[in-house]
Amino acid sequence: MSAEDRVAIVTGAARGIGREVSLTLAERGYRIAANDLVAPEATLEGLRSTGVRTLSVPGDVSNEEAVRSMVEAVMEEFGRIDVLVNNAGISAIVPAEETTLADWNRTLAVNLTGPFLMCREFGKTMLDRGSGSIVNVSSVAGLLGISDRAAYNASKHGLVGLTRTLAAEWGGRGVRVNAVCPGWVKTEMDEEDQGAGGYTDADIEGRVPMARFATPEDIARAVAFLADPEHSGFVNGHTLSVDGGWFADGSWESLRRRKQGG
Ligand SMILES: NC(=O)c1ccc[n+]([C@@H]2O[C@H](COP(=O)([O-])OP(=O)(O)OC[C@H]3O[C@@H](n4cnc5c(N)ncnc54)[C@H](O)[C@@H]3O)[C@@H](O)[C@H]2O)c1
């Protein structure tokens, strides 16, 4: 099947990584259902200019009824779903001992329960057809502990666990489930986190062997690779780091900095 016949839904598509993933998949011919809390107008406008059929499916991914409505809307408009990209997420930077139960619950709800609900509901239609690809956007914080992010990191580690479990459960029925684990990406999320004093550009650049942030395009291309069975048809349950070597690098700081300049 060519990409032109395929349908992808992307959550959190209003900005940042989700917008770039939507546009990248559209440029490759996928028809796109774009989700965010409210209709992602700027993304929809960009999608229309690619000429692909698009659908707006606003709603909170952590709300079971909203997720069911998204499935109904997508099936009514397109009659199928081939690719689900669970990208919507929220950040939470606070010391563990100061993390409120409300913050913990909201972070887990959006970053982990939401993807679970989306996988369960869209996964059913994929299982019925015996094919599909799910890509969960986790983080380097889903693979490593990073201070002051107990809820966020637990949610992203949980998403890796969910990815592996669904890969085991559904792979034999034609549905592949993988994750991308971005390093830090220059998006509004990063701007807001830096604005709140969380860290600086230099902190991140100093930690990454390739000495730069990821771009939304870096992440979108990795998502497109995992989405497409022609490129990744036997890749299932994988966590693809797109982090310039952050996760791989156990070097101590002075050694890493010596190597960064080449
Ligand atoms: N920016 C980074 O450095 C970075 C690094 C690693 C992983 N990630 C992950 O990548 C994903 C996208 O990050 P980003 O930087 O583009 O973030 P962003 O904050 O710029 O965009 C996230 C989008 O998700 C939407 N959203 C939030 N809650 C939602 C909900 N309940 N239902 C539907 N939509 C919702 C927001 O409205 C927003 O448009 C997130 O899951 C994030 O955790 C980001």
PDB file of C-alpha atoms and ligand atoms in Angstrom:
ATOM      1  CA  MET A   1       0.000   0.000   0.000  1.00  0.00           C
ATOM      2  CA  SER A   2       1.310   3.444  -0.855  1.00  0.00           C
ATOM      3  CA  ALA A   3       1.423   6.174   1.758  1.00  0.00           C
ATOM      4  CA  GLU A   4      -1.334   8.032  -0.163  1.00  0.00           C
ATOM      5  CA  ASP A   5      -3.846   5.442   1.013  1.00  0.00           C
ATOM      6  CA  ARG A   6      -2.800   5.587   4.640  1.00  0.00           C
ATOM      7  CA  VAL A   7      -4.297   7.581   7.485  1.00  0.00           C
ATOM      8  CA  ALA A   8      -2.366   8.862  10.501  1.00  0.00           C
ATOM      9  CA  ILE A   9      -3.572  10.503  13.695  1.00  0.00           C
ATOM     10  CA  VAL A  10      -1.154  12.750  15.579  1.00  0.00           C
ATOM     11  CA  THR A  11      -1.928  13.970  19.106  1.00  0.00           C
ATOM     12  CA  GLY A  12      -0.712  17.319  20.409  1.00  0.00           C
ATOM     13  CA  ALA A  13      -0.485  18.559  16.816  1.00  0.00           C
ATOM     14  CA  ALA A  14      -0.990  22.278  17.481  1.00  0.00           C
ATOM     15  CA  ARG A  15       2.672  23.098  17.849  1.00  0.00           C
ATOM     16  CA  GLY A  16       6.206  21.807  18.336  1.00  0.00           C
ATOM     17  CA  ILE A  17       6.995  18.184  17.552  1.00  0.00           C
ATOM     18  CA  GLY A  18       3.362  17.263  16.865  1.00  0.00           C
ATOM     19  CA  ARG A  19       2.987  19.929  14.212  1.00  0.00           C
ATOM     20  CA  GLU A  20       6.219  18.878  12.509  1.00  0.00           C
ATOM     21  CA  VAL A  21       5.247  15.191  12.608  1.00  0.00           C
ATOM     22  CA  SER A  22       1.863  16.039  11.039  1.00  0.00           C
ATOM     23  CA  LEU A  23       3.468  18.029   8.230  1.00  0.00           C
ATOM     24  CA  THR A  24       6.187  15.447   7.600  1.00  0.00           C
ATOM     25  CA  LEU A  25       3.671  12.599   7.331  1.00  0.00           C
ATOM     26  CA  ALA A  26       1.434  14.742   5.101  1.00  0.00           C
ATOM     27  CA  GLU A  27       4.366  15.516   2.802  1.00  0.00           C
ATOM     28  CA  ARG A  28       4.816  11.751   2.483  1.00  0.00           C
ATOM     29  CA  GLY A  29       1.179  11.454   1.426  1.00  0.00           C
ATOM     30  CA  TYR A  30      -0.580  10.331   4.599  1.00  0.00           C
ATOM     31  CA  ARG A  31      -4.047  11.701   5.245  1.00  0.00           C
ATOM     32  CA  ILE A  32      -3.901  13.333   8.679  1.00  0.00           C
ATOM     33  CA  ALA A  33      -6.234  13.531  11.656  1.00  0.00           C
ATOM     34  CA  ALA A  34      -4.795  16.283  13.847  1.00  0.00           C
ATOM     35  CA  ASN A  35      -5.572  16.307  17.560  1.00  0.00           C
ATOM     36  CA  ASP A  36      -4.952  18.863  20.264  1.00  0.00           C
ATOM     37  CA  LEU A  37      -6.928  20.225  23.215  1.00  0.00           C
ATOM     38  CA  VAL A  38      -8.588  22.647  20.789  1.00  0.00           C
ATOM     39  CA  ALA A  39      -8.593  22.556  16.983  1.00  0.00           C
ATOM     40  CA  PRO A  40      -4.947  23.043  15.873  1.00  0.00           C
ATOM     41  CA  GLU A  41      -5.726  25.755  13.323  1.00  0.00           C
ATOM     42  CA  ALA A  42      -2.195  26.720  12.252  1.00  0.00           C
ATOM     43  CA  THR A  43      -1.269  23.079  11.714  1.00  0.00           C
ATOM     44  CA  LEU A  44      -4.484  22.429   9.790  1.00  0.00           C
ATOM     45  CA  GLU A  45      -3.723  25.374   7.539  1.00  0.00           C
ATOM     46  CA  GLY A  46      -0.208  24.043   6.892  1.00  0.00           C
ATOM     47  CA  LEU A  47      -1.631  20.587   6.206  1.00  0.00           C
ATOM     48  CA  ARG A  48      -4.150  21.922   3.701  1.00  0.00           C
ATOM     49  CA  SER A  49      -1.344  23.498   1.701  1.00  0.00           C
ATOM     50  CA  THR A  50       0.194  20.017   1.226  1.00  0.00           C
ATOM     51  CA  GLY A  51      -3.010  18.986  -0.536  1.00  0.00           C
ATOM     52  CA  VAL A  52      -3.765  15.946   1.660  1.00  0.00           C
ATOM     53  CA  ARG A  53      -7.160  15.335   3.201  1.00  0.00           C
ATOM     54  CA  THR A  54      -7.167  16.397   6.835  1.00  0.00           C
ATOM     55  CA  LEU A  55      -9.478  16.154   9.791  1.00  0.00           C
ATOM     56  CA  SER A  56      -9.495  18.081  13.064  1.00  0.00           C
ATOM     57  CA  VAL A  57     -10.142  15.869  16.105  1.00  0.00           C
ATOM     58  CA  PRO A  58      -9.835  18.121  19.146  1.00  0.00           C
ATOM     59  CA  GLY A  59     -10.045  16.621  22.617  1.00  0.00           C
ATOM     60  CA  ASP A  60      -8.134  15.732  25.755  1.00  0.00           C
ATOM     61  CA  VAL A  61      -6.280  12.449  25.224  1.00  0.00           C
ATOM     62  CA  SER A  62      -6.716  11.566  28.890  1.00  0.00           C
ATOM     63  CA  ASN A  63     -10.514  11.672  28.564  1.00  0.00           C
ATOM     64  CA  GLU A  64     -11.944   8.278  27.640  1.00  0.00           C
ATOM     65  CA  GLU A  65     -15.067   9.691  25.998  1.00  0.00           C
ATOM     66  CA  ALA A  66     -13.050  12.203  23.988  1.00  0.00           C
ATOM     67  CA  VAL A  67     -10.813   9.401  22.730  1.00  0.00           C
ATOM     68  CA  ARG A  68     -13.815   7.309  21.689  1.00  0.00           C
ATOM     69  CA  SER A  69     -15.214  10.331  19.821  1.00  0.00           C
ATOM     70  CA  MET A  70     -11.898  10.703  17.980  1.00  0.00           C
ATOM     71  CA  VAL A  71     -12.090   7.095  16.794  1.00  0.00           C
ATOM     72  CA  GLU A  72     -15.661   7.629  15.587  1.00  0.00           C
ATOM     73  CA  ALA A  73     -14.732  10.820  13.736  1.00  0.00           C
ATOM     74  CA  VAL A  74     -11.695   9.246  12.063  1.00  0.00           C
ATOM     75  CA  MET A  75     -13.588   6.111  11.033  1.00  0.00           C
ATOM     76  CA  GLU A  76     -16.447   8.180   9.670  1.00  0.00           C
ATOM     77  CA  GLU A  77     -14.167  10.449   7.645  1.00  0.00           C
ATOM     78  CA  PHE A  78     -11.490   7.999   6.481  1.00  0.00           C
ATOM     79  CA  GLY A  79     -12.820   4.503   7.296  1.00  0.00           C
ATOM     80  CA  ARG A  80      -9.419   3.338   8.544  1.00  0.00           C
ATOM     81  CA  ILE A  81      -6.445   4.190  10.697  1.00  0.00           C
ATOM     82  CA  ASP A  82      -2.919   3.065   9.874  1.00  0.00           C
ATOM     83  CA  VAL A  83      -0.680   5.142  12.110  1.00  0.00           C
ATOM     84  CA  LEU A  84      -1.160   6.541  15.615  1.00  0.00           C
ATOM     85  CA  VAL A  85       1.436   8.983  16.945  1.00  0.00           C
ATOM     86  CA  ASN A  86       1.041   9.588  20.663  1.00  0.00           C
ATOM     87  CA  ASN A  87       2.868  12.893  20.915  1.00  0.00           C
ATOM     88  CA  ALA A  88       0.739  15.034  23.293  1.00  0.00           C
ATOM     89  CA  GLY A  89       2.534  15.582  26.561  1.00  0.00           C
ATOM     90  CA  ILE A  90       3.093  18.035  29.375  1.00  0.00           C
ATOM     91  CA  SER A  91       6.199  18.926  31.285  1.00  0.00           C
ATOM     92  CA  ALA A  92       6.540  19.102  35.066  1.00  0.00           C
ATOM     93  CA  ILE A  93       9.767  20.337  36.637  1.00  0.00           C
ATOM     94  CA  VAL A  94       9.667  20.315  40.408  1.00  0.00           C
ATOM     95  CA  PRO A  95      11.643  18.554  43.143  1.00  0.00           C
ATOM     96  CA  ALA A  96      10.101  15.188  44.012  1.00  0.00           C
ATOM     97  CA  GLU A  97       9.384  16.156  47.620  1.00  0.00           C
ATOM     98  CA  GLU A  98       7.402  19.196  46.448  1.00  0.00           C
ATOM     99  CA  THR A  99       5.388  17.405  43.765  1.00  0.00           C
ATOM    100  CA  THR A 100       1.701  17.643  44.605  1.00  0.00           C
ATOM    101  CA  LEU A 101      -0.655  14.740  44.060  1.00  0.00           C
ATOM    102  CA  ALA A 102      -2.602  16.889  41.587  1.00  0.00           C
ATOM    103  CA  ASP A 103       0.537  17.565  39.503  1.00  0.00           C
ATOM    104  CA  TRP A 104       1.527  13.900  39.652  1.00  0.00           C
ATOM    105  CA  ASN A 105      -1.940  12.740  38.597  1.00  0.00           C
ATOM    106  CA  ARG A 106      -2.240  15.253  35.738  1.00  0.00           C
ATOM    107  CA  THR A 107       1.210  14.432  34.366  1.00  0.00           C
ATOM    108  CA  LEU A 108       0.545  10.696  34.450  1.00  0.00           C
ATOM    109  CA  ALA A 109      -2.934  11.236  32.973  1.00  0.00           C
ATOM    110  CA  VAL A 110      -1.744  13.171  29.929  1.00  0.00           C
ATOM    111  CA  ASN A 111       1.604  11.461  29.323  1.00  0.00           C
ATOM    112  CA  LEU A 112       0.714   7.840  30.091  1.00  0.00           C
ATOM    113  CA  THR A 113      -3.014   7.228  30.525  1.00  0.00           C
ATOM    114  CA  GLY A 114      -3.749   9.276  27.387  1.00  0.00           C
ATOM    115  CA  PRO A 115      -1.455   7.183  25.173  1.00  0.00           C
ATOM    116  CA  PHE A 116      -2.885   4.018  26.741  1.00  0.00           C
ATOM    117  CA  LEU A 117      -6.451   5.078  25.898  1.00  0.00           C
ATOM    118  CA  MET A 118      -5.450   6.105  22.377  1.00  0.00           C
ATOM    119  CA  CYS A 119      -3.612   2.789  21.858  1.00  0.00           C
ATOM    120  CA  ARG A 120      -6.512   0.780  23.223  1.00  0.00           C
ATOM    121  CA  GLU A 121      -9.221   2.494  21.170  1.00  0.00           C
ATOM    122  CA  PHE A 122      -7.344   3.027  17.883  1.00  0.00           C
ATOM    123  CA  GLY A 123      -5.487  -0.257  18.393  1.00  0.00           C
ATOM    124  CA  LYS A 124      -8.790  -2.163  18.275  1.00  0.00           C
ATOM    125  CA  THR A 125      -9.494  -0.943  14.761  1.00  0.00           C
ATOM    126  CA  MET A 126      -5.904  -1.766  13.718  1.00  0.00           C
ATOM    127  CA  LEU A 127      -6.222  -5.259  15.186  1.00  0.00           C
ATOM    128  CA  ASP A 128      -9.516  -5.749  13.328  1.00  0.00           C
ATOM    129  CA  ARG A 129      -7.717  -5.027  10.051  1.00  0.00           C
ATOM    130  CA  GLY A 130      -4.545  -6.864  11.094  1.00  0.00           C
ATOM    131  CA  SER A 131      -2.184  -3.963  10.453  1.00  0.00           C
ATOM    132  CA  GLY A 132      -1.026  -0.699  11.914  1.00  0.00           C
ATOM    133  CA  SER A 133       1.871   1.179  13.444  1.00  0.00           C
ATOM    134  CA  ILE A 134       1.861   3.055  16.724  1.00  0.00           C
ATOM    135  CA  VAL A 135       4.656   5.466  17.634  1.00  0.00           C
ATOM    136  CA  ASN A 136       4.805   6.752  21.188  1.00  0.00           C
ATOM    137  CA  VAL A 137       6.816   9.888  21.872  1.00  0.00           C
ATOM    138  CA  SER A 138       8.695   9.173  25.081  1.00  0.00           C
ATOM    139  CA  SER A 139      11.952  10.969  25.951  1.00  0.00           C
ATOM    140  CA  VAL A 140      15.539  10.456  27.010  1.00  0.00           C
ATOM    141  CA  ALA A 141      13.790  11.020  30.361  1.00  0.00           C
ATOM    142  CA  GLY A 142      11.993   7.715  29.676  1.00  0.00           C
ATOM    143  CA  LEU A 143      15.353   5.934  29.738  1.00  0.00           C
ATOM    144  CA  LEU A 144      17.376   7.850  32.337  1.00  0.00           C
ATOM    145  CA  GLY A 145      16.614   9.438  35.680  1.00  0.00           C
ATOM    146  CA  ILE A 146      16.872  13.245  35.504  1.00  0.00           C
ATOM    147  CA  SER A 147      16.447  15.222  38.718  1.00  0.00           C
ATOM    148  CA  ASP A 148      13.353  17.348  39.467  1.00  0.00           C
ATOM    149  CA  ARG A 149      11.130  15.413  37.069  1.00  0.00           C
ATOM    150  CA  ALA A 150       9.682  12.547  39.129  1.00  0.00           C
ATOM    151  CA  ALA A 151       6.218  12.600  37.568  1.00  0.00           C
ATOM    152  CA  TYR A 152       7.395  13.386  34.025  1.00  0.00           C
ATOM    153  CA  ASN A 153      10.127  10.746  34.078  1.00  0.00           C
ATOM    154  CA  ALA A 154       7.847   8.127  35.610  1.00  0.00           C
ATOM    155  CA  SER A 155       5.283   8.830  32.889  1.00  0.00           C
ATOM    156  CA  LYS A 156       7.871   8.569  30.113  1.00  0.00           C
ATOM    157  CA  HIS A 157       9.424   5.392  31.576  1.00  0.00           C
ATOM    158  CA  GLY A 158       5.881   4.039  31.829  1.00  0.00           C
ATOM    159  CA  LEU A 159       5.318   4.851  28.166  1.00  0.00           C
ATOM    160  CA  VAL A 160       8.359   2.757  27.253  1.00  0.00           C
ATOM    161  CA  GLY A 161       6.918  -0.116  29.305  1.00  0.00           C
ATOM    162  CA  LEU A 162       3.540   0.277  27.601  1.00  0.00           C
ATOM    163  CA  THR A 163       5.257   0.300  24.187  1.00  0.00           C
ATOM    164  CA  ARG A 164       7.128  -2.932  24.862  1.00  0.00           C
ATOM    165  CA  THR A 165       4.088  -4.677  26.304  1.00  0.00           C
ATOM    166  CA  LEU A 166       1.801  -3.757  23.403  1.00  0.00           C
ATOM    167  CA  ALA A 167       4.538  -4.779  20.963  1.00  0.00           C
ATOM    168  CA  ALA A 168       4.567  -8.196  22.597  1.00  0.00           C
ATOM    169  CA  GLU A 169       0.790  -8.442  22.695  1.00  0.00           C
ATOM    170  CA  TRP A 170      -0.071  -7.068  19.236  1.00  0.00           C
ATOM    171  CA  GLY A 171       2.985  -7.674  17.046  1.00  0.00           C
ATOM    172  CA  GLY A 172       1.754 -11.133  16.056  1.00  0.00           C
ATOM    173  CA  ARG A 173      -1.520  -9.584  14.939  1.00  0.00           C
ATOM    174  CA  GLY A 174       0.074  -7.090  12.569  1.00  0.00           C
ATOM    175  CA  VAL A 175       0.244  -4.047  14.822  1.00  0.00           C
ATOM    176  CA  ARG A 176       3.752  -2.744  15.544  1.00  0.00           C
ATOM    177  CA  VAL A 177       4.328  -0.512  18.562  1.00  0.00           C
ATOM    178  CA  ASN A 178       7.522   1.523  18.957  1.00  0.00           C
ATOM    179  CA  ALA A 179       8.744   4.619  20.777  1.00  0.00           C
ATOM    180  CA  VAL A 180      11.001   7.521  19.951  1.00  0.00           C
ATOM    181  CA  CYS A 181      13.029   8.982  22.788  1.00  0.00           C
ATOM    182  CA  PRO A 182      13.991  12.546  21.905  1.00  0.00           C
ATOM    183  CA  GLY A 183      16.696  14.471  23.652  1.00  0.00           C
ATOM    184  CA  TRP A 184      15.857  18.106  24.342  1.00  0.00           C
ATOM    185  CA  VAL A 185      14.094  19.767  21.418  1.00  0.00           C
ATOM    186  CA  LYS A 186      13.727  23.473  20.662  1.00  0.00           C
ATOM    187  CA  THR A 187       9.952  23.894  21.043  1.00  0.00           C
ATOM    188  CA  GLU A 188       7.600  26.031  23.115  1.00  0.00           C
ATOM    189  CA  MET A 189       7.861  23.364  25.833  1.00  0.00           C
ATOM    190  CA  ASP A 190      11.607  24.009  26.030  1.00  0.00           C
ATOM    191  CA  GLU A 191      11.065  27.785  26.011  1.00  0.00           C
ATOM    192  CA  GLU A 192       8.587  27.520  28.878  1.00  0.00           C
ATOM    193  CA  ASP A 193      10.818  25.177  30.884  1.00  0.00           C
ATOM    194  CA  GLN A 194      13.860  27.412  30.373  1.00  0.00           C
ATOM    195  CA  GLY A 195      11.735  30.479  31.161  1.00  0.00           C
ATOM    196  CA  ALA A 196      10.891  28.912  34.517  1.00  0.00           C
ATOM    197  CA  GLY A 197      14.629  28.617  35.230  1.00  0.00           C
ATOM    198  CA  GLY A 198      14.886  24.866  34.675  1.00  0.00           C
ATOM    199  CA  TYR A 199      18.146  24.880  32.684  1.00  0.00           C
ATOM    200  CA  THR A 200      20.004  26.716  29.925  1.00  0.00           C
ATOM    201  CA  ASP A 201      20.940  25.937  26.312  1.00  0.00           C
ATOM    202  CA  ALA A 202      24.537  25.437  27.465  1.00  0.00           C
ATOM    203  CA  ASP A 203      23.457  22.774  29.997  1.00  0.00           C
ATOM    204  CA  ILE A 204      21.868  20.689  27.269  1.00  0.00           C
ATOM    205  CA  GLU A 205      24.516  21.283  24.628  1.00  0.00           C
ATOM    206  CA  GLY A 206      27.184  20.311  27.167  1.00  0.00           C
ATOM    207  CA  ARG A 207      25.460  16.996  27.915  1.00  0.00           C
ATOM    208  CA  VAL A 208      25.062  15.823  24.299  1.00  0.00           C
ATOM    209  CA  PRO A 209      28.006  14.341  22.349  1.00  0.00           C
ATOM    210  CA  MET A 210      26.732  16.080  19.199  1.00  0.00           C
ATOM    211  CA  ALA A 211      26.552  19.323  21.232  1.00  0.00           C
ATOM    212  CA  ARG A 212      23.165  20.556  20.058  1.00  0.00           C
ATOM    213  CA  PHE A 213      19.442  20.341  20.678  1.00  0.00           C
ATOM    214  CA  ALA A 214      17.301  18.068  18.529  1.00  0.00           C
ATOM    215  CA  THR A 215      15.144  19.814  15.962  1.00  0.00           C
ATOM    216  CA  PRO A 216      11.472  18.936  15.523  1.00  0.00           C
ATOM    217  CA  GLU A 217      12.491  17.659  12.050  1.00  0.00           C
ATOM    218  CA  ASP A 218      14.949  15.181  13.628  1.00  0.00           C
ATOM    219  CA  ILE A 219      12.108  13.706  15.639  1.00  0.00           C
ATOM    220  CA  ALA A 220       9.544  13.806  12.829  1.00  0.00           C
ATOM    221  CA  ARG A 221      11.830  11.854  10.470  1.00  0.00           C
ATOM    222  CA  ALA A 222      12.346   9.159  13.109  1.00  0.00           C
ATOM    223  CA  VAL A 223       8.586   8.936  13.647  1.00  0.00           C
ATOM    224  CA  ALA A 224       8.036   8.664   9.875  1.00  0.00           C
ATOM    225  CA  PHE A 225      10.583   5.829   9.728  1.00  0.00           C
ATOM    226  CA  LEU A 226       8.825   3.859  12.463  1.00  0.00           C
ATOM    227  CA  ALA A 227       5.396   4.589  10.959  1.00  0.00           C
ATOM    228  CA  ASP A 228       6.175   3.141   7.542  1.00  0.00           C
ATOM    229  CA  PRO A 229       6.278  -0.670   7.216  1.00  0.00           C
ATOM    230  CA  GLU A 230       8.382  -0.344   4.077  1.00  0.00           C
ATOM    231  CA  HIS A 231      11.171   1.108   6.208  1.00  0.00           C
ATOM    232  CA  SER A 232      10.615  -0.502   9.587  1.00  0.00           C
ATOM    233  CA  GLY A 233       8.289  -3.454   8.950  1.00  0.00           C
ATOM    234  CA  PHE A 234      10.146  -5.800  11.356  1.00  0.00           C
ATOM    235  CA  VAL A 235      10.893  -3.152  13.983  1.00  0.00           C
ATOM    236  CA  ASN A 236       8.601  -3.738  16.947  1.00  0.00           C
ATOM    237  CA  GLY A 237       8.947  -2.801  20.608  1.00  0.00           C
ATOM    238  CA  HIS A 238      11.962  -0.603  19.889  1.00  0.00           C
ATOM    239  CA  THR A 239      12.869   2.619  21.681  1.00  0.00           C
ATOM    240  CA  LEU A 240      14.631   4.803  19.133  1.00  0.00           C
ATOM    241  CA  SER A 241      16.821   7.424  20.789  1.00  0.00           C
ATOM    242  CA  VAL A 242      16.960  10.660  18.790  1.00  0.00           C
ATOM    243  CA  ASP A 243      19.241  12.499  21.156  1.00  0.00           C
ATOM    244  CA  GLY A 244      22.641  13.055  19.527  1.00  0.00           C
ATOM    245  CA  GLY A 245      24.092  10.297  21.713  1.00  0.00           C
ATOM    246  CA  TRP A 246      22.893  11.508  25.146  1.00  0.00           C
ATOM    247  CA  PHE A 247      21.594   8.106  26.300  1.00  0.00           C
ATOM    248  CA  ALA A 248      24.600   6.233  24.919  1.00  0.00           C
ATOM    249  CA  ASP A 249      27.188   8.475  26.550  1.00  0.00           C
ATOM    250  CA  GLY A 250      28.405   7.425  29.989  1.00  0.00           C
ATOM    251  CA  SER A 251      31.535   9.599  29.781  1.00  0.00           C
ATOM    252  CA  TRP A 252      32.310  11.870  32.687  1.00  0.00           C
ATOM    253  CA  GLU A 253      31.727  15.539  31.991  1.00  0.00           C
ATOM    254  CA  SER A 254      35.279  16.728  31.310  1.00  0.00           C
ATOM    255  CA  LEU A 255      35.897  13.809  28.939  1.00  0.00           C
ATOM    256  CA  ARG A 256      32.694  14.475  27.037  1.00  0.00           C
ATOM    257  CA  ARG A 257      33.510  18.161  26.692  1.00  0.00           C
ATOM    258  CA  ARG A 258      36.992  17.314  25.377  1.00  0.00           C
ATOM    259  CA  LYS A 259      35.438  15.113  22.709  1.00  0.00           C
ATOM    260  CA  GLN A 260      32.660  17.496  21.689  1.00  0.00           C
ATOM    261  CA  GLY A 261      34.855  19.859  19.715  1.00  0.00           C
ATOM    262  CA  GLY A 262      36.238  16.971  17.647  1.00  0.00           C
TER     263      GLY A 262
HETATM  264  N1  LIG B   1      10.643  19.535  23.787  1.00  0.00           N
HETATM  265  C1  LIG B   1      11.457  18.623  24.293  1.00  0.00           C
HETATM  266  O1  LIG B   1      12.595  18.922  24.644  1.00  0.00           O
HETATM  267  C2  LIG B   1      11.022  17.184  24.405  1.00  0.00           C
HETATM  268  C3  LIG B   1      12.005  16.206  24.688  1.00  0.00           C
HETATM  269  C4  LIG B   1      11.635  14.882  24.795  1.00  0.00           C
HETATM  270  C5  LIG B   1      10.323  14.521  24.640  1.00  0.00           C
HETATM  271  N2  LIG B   1       9.368  15.474  24.385  1.00  0.00           N
HETATM  272  C6  LIG B   1       7.988  15.033  24.245  1.00  0.00           C
HETATM  273  O2  LIG B   1       7.530  15.320  22.929  1.00  0.00           O
HETATM  274  C7  LIG B   1       6.141  15.596  22.958  1.00  0.00           C
HETATM  275  C8  LIG B   1       5.868  16.939  22.300  1.00  0.00           C
HETATM  276  O3  LIG B   1       6.670  17.918  22.945  1.00  0.00           O
HETATM  277  P1  LIG B   1       6.733  19.444  22.466  1.00  0.00           P
HETATM  278  O4  LIG B   1       8.052  19.954  22.897  1.00  0.00           O
HETATM  279  O5  LIG B   1       6.309  19.560  21.064  1.00  0.00           O
HETATM  280  O6  LIG B   1       5.627  20.056  23.454  1.00  0.00           O
HETATM  281  P2  LIG B   1       4.687  21.348  23.320  1.00  0.00           P
HETATM  282  O7  LIG B   1       4.308  21.710  24.704  1.00  0.00           O
HETATM  283  O8  LIG B   1       5.340  22.375  22.474  1.00  0.00           O
HETATM  284  O9  LIG B   1       3.424  20.748  22.553  1.00  0.00           O
HETATM  285  C9  LIG B   1       2.603  19.763  23.167  1.00  0.00           C
HETATM  286  C10 LIG B   1       1.227  19.834  22.557  1.00  0.00           C
HETATM  287  O10 LIG B   1       0.404  18.855  23.233  1.00  0.00           O
HETATM  288  C11 LIG B   1      -0.850  19.447  23.505  1.00  0.00           C
HETATM  289  N3  LIG B   1      -1.497  18.780  24.641  1.00  0.00           N
HETATM  290  C12 LIG B   1      -1.169  18.917  25.961  1.00  0.00           C
HETATM  291  N4  LIG B   1      -2.012  18.192  26.704  1.00  0.00           N
HETATM  292  C13 LIG B   1      -2.876  17.588  25.853  1.00  0.00           C
HETATM  293  C14 LIG B   1      -3.967  16.717  26.037  1.00  0.00           C
HETATM  294  N5  LIG B   1      -4.350  16.322  27.262  1.00  0.00           N
HETATM  295  N6  LIG B   1      -4.654  16.278  24.947  1.00  0.00           N
HETATM  296  C15 LIG B   1      -4.290  16.684  23.693  1.00  0.00           C
HETATM  297  N7  LIG B   1      -3.250  17.518  23.469  1.00  0.00           N
HETATM  298  C16 LIG B   1      -2.551  17.962  24.535  1.00  0.00           C
HETATM  299  C17 LIG B   1      -0.535  20.913  23.801  1.00  0.00           C
HETATM  300  O11 LIG B   1      -1.686  21.735  23.670  1.00  0.00           O
HETATM  301  C18 LIG B   1       0.549  21.207  22.776  1.00  0.00           C
HETATM  302  O12 LIG B   1       0.026  21.685  21.562  1.00  0.00           O
HETATM  303  C19 LIG B   1       5.724  15.542  24.436  1.00  0.00           C
HETATM  304  O13 LIG B   1       5.188  14.271  24.719  1.00  0.00           O
HETATM  305  C20 LIG B   1       7.027  15.760  25.159  1.00  0.00           C
HETATM  306  O14 LIG B   1       7.003  15.200  26.453  1.00  0.00           O
HETATM  307  C21 LIG B   1       9.697  16.787  24.249  1.00  0.00           C
END
